[in-house]
XYZ file of C-alpha atoms in Angstrom:
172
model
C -16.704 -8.308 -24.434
C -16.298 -5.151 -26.658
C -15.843 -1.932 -25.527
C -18.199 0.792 -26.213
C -18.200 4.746 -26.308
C -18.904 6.275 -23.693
C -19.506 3.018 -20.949
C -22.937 1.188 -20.928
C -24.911 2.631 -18.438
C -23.408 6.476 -18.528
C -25.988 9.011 -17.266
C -25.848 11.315 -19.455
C -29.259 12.835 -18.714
C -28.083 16.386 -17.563
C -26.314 17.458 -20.796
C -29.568 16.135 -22.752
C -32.043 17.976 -21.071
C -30.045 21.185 -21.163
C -29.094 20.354 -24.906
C -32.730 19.445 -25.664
C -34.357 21.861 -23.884
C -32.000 24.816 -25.812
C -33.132 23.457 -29.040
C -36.595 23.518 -28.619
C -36.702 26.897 -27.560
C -34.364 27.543 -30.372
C -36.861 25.565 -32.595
C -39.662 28.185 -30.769
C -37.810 31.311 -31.093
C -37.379 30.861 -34.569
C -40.743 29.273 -36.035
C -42.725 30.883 -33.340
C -45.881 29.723 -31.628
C -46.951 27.495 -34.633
C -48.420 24.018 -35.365
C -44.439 23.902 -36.903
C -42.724 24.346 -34.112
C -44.860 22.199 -31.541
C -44.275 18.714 -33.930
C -40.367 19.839 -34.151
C -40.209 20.635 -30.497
C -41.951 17.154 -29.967
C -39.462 15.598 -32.644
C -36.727 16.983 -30.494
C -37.869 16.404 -27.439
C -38.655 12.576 -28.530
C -34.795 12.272 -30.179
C -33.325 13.510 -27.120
C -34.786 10.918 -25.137
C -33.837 7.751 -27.624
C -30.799 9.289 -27.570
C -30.064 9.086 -23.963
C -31.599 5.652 -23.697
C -28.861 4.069 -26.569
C -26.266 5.524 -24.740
C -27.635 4.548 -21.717
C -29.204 1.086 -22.772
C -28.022 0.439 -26.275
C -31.665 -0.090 -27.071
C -33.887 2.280 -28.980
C -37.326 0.428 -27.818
C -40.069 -0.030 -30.448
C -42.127 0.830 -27.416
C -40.985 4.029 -27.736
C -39.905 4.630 -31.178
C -43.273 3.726 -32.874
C -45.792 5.398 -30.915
C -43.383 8.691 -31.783
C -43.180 7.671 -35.369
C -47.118 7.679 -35.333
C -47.970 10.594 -33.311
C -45.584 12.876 -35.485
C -46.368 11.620 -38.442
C -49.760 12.310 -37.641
C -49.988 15.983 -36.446
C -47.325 17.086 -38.944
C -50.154 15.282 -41.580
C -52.798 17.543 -39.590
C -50.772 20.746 -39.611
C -49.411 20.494 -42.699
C -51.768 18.131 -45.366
C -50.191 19.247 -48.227
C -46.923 17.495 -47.129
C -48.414 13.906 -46.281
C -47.062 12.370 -49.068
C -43.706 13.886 -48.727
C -43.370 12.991 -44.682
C -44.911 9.065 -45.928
C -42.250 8.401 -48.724
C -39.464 10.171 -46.262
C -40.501 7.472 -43.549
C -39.962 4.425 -45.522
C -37.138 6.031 -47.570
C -35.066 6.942 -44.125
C -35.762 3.605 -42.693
C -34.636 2.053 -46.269
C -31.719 3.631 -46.262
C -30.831 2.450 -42.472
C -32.238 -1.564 -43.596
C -29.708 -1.703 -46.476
C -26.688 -2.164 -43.649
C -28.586 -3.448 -40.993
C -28.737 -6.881 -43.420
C -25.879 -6.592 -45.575
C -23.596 -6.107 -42.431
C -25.211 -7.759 -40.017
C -24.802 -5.517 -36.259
C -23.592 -2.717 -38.242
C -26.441 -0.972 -37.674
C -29.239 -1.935 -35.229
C -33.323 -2.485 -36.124
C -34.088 0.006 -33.623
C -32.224 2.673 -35.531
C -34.258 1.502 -38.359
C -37.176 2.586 -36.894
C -35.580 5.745 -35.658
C -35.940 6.177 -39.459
C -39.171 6.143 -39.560
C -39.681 9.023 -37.221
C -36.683 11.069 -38.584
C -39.017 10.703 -42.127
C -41.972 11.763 -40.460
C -40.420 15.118 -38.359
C -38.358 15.902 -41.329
C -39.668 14.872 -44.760
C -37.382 15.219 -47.020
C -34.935 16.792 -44.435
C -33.866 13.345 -43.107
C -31.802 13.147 -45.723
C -29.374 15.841 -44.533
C -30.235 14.365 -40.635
C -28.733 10.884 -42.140
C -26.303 13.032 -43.402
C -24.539 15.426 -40.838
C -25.566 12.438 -38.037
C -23.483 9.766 -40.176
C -20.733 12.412 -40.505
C -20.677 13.261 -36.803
C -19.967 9.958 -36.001
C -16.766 9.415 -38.203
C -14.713 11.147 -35.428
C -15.791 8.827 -33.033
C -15.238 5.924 -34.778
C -11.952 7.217 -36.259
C -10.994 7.021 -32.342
C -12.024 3.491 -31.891
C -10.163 2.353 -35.101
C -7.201 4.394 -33.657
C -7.527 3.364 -29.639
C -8.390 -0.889 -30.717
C -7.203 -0.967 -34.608
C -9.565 -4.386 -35.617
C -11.502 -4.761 -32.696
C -12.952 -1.326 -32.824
C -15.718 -3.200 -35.448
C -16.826 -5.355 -32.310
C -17.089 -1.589 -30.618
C -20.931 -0.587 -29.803
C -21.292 2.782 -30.953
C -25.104 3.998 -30.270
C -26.135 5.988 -33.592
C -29.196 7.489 -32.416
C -27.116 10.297 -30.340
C -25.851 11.370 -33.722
C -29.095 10.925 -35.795
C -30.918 12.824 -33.249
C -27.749 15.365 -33.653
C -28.105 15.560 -37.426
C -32.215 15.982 -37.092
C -32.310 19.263 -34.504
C -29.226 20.478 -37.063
C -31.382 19.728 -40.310
C-alpha cells in the first residue's frame, strides 16, 4: 500500500476551523457586510470542509461538492448578474483544466477534484485561475518531499489536492 501525506484518517479539524473561520472574517472585514462577502465566506467555509474530508477520507463527495457548486454559482449569479457568464465559462474552464490529467494520467488527479473545479469557477470566476495556480504551486513542496523521502514510489503516494486548491482559492 502507498503511503500518503499526512496518514489517512488525520483529524485535522481544529487547525481548519480556526484557519477557516480567520478567513472568513478576513473575507468580512475587508468586503464588509455585502452579498460579496456572504458567497466568499460560504466558498470558504465550503473549501475548508472538502478540504478536511480529502485529508481525512481521500474523497471529495459529489454529495457535497455539487450541491456547493450549485448554490454558489447561484447566489453569486443573484448578487452579481452581470458576472454570470464569467462565473459559467470559469466553471467548466477550472474543471477542464483539472479533466485534462485526470485522463491523460490516470490517478494523477482524482474526479472529485474535478468537480472541486466547478465550484472554484463559480466562487471565483476568472480568479480560479490564480486558485489553480498558487494551490498547484503549494503543493510542489510536498511532493518534492515524497520524491525525496520514497524516490519512485512517491507517484503511488496519495496526496489530497483539495487542501491546496482550497489554499490557493481563500489566497486568490
Amino acid at each position: 500500500a502507498a503511503a500518503s501525506i499526512p496518514p489517512a484518517g488525520t483529524t485535522a479539524r481544529p487547525g481548519a476551523a480556526i484557519a477557516g473561520g480567520a478567513a472568513v472574517g478576513a473575507t468580512f472585514a475587508t468586503l464588509g457586510l455585502t452579498g460579496e462577502a456572504l458567497v466568499a465566506g460560504a466558498l470558504i467555509s465550503v473549501l475548508v470542509v472538502l478540504a478536511v474530508i480529502d485529508l481525512e477520507e481521500r474523497v471529495l463527495p459529489s454529495t457535497v461538492v455539487l450541491p456547493a457548486f450549485a448554490t454558489i454559482l447561484l447566489a453569486h449569479v443573484a448578487i452579481a448578474p452581470d458576472r454570470g457568464l464569467e462565473l459559467i465559462l470559469a466553471s467548466a474552464g477550472t474543471a477542464f483544466v483539472l479533466l485534462v490529467p485526470a485522463v491523460v494520467w490516470r490517478g494523477a488527479i482524482g474526479f472529485g477534484d474535478v468537480r472541486l473545479g466547478l465550484l472554484l469557477g463559480a466562487g471565483l470566476g476568472t480568479g480560479a485561475v490564480q486558485a489553480l495556480l498558487v494551490g498547484l504551486l503549494a503543493a510542489w513542496p510536498f511532493a518534492g518531499y515524497l520524491l525525496l523521502r520514497d524516490g519512485r514510489a512517491a507517484a503511488r503516494t496519495a496526496l489530497p489536492l483539495a487542501p491546496f486548491l482550497a489554499f490557493g482559492a481563500i489566497v486568490a
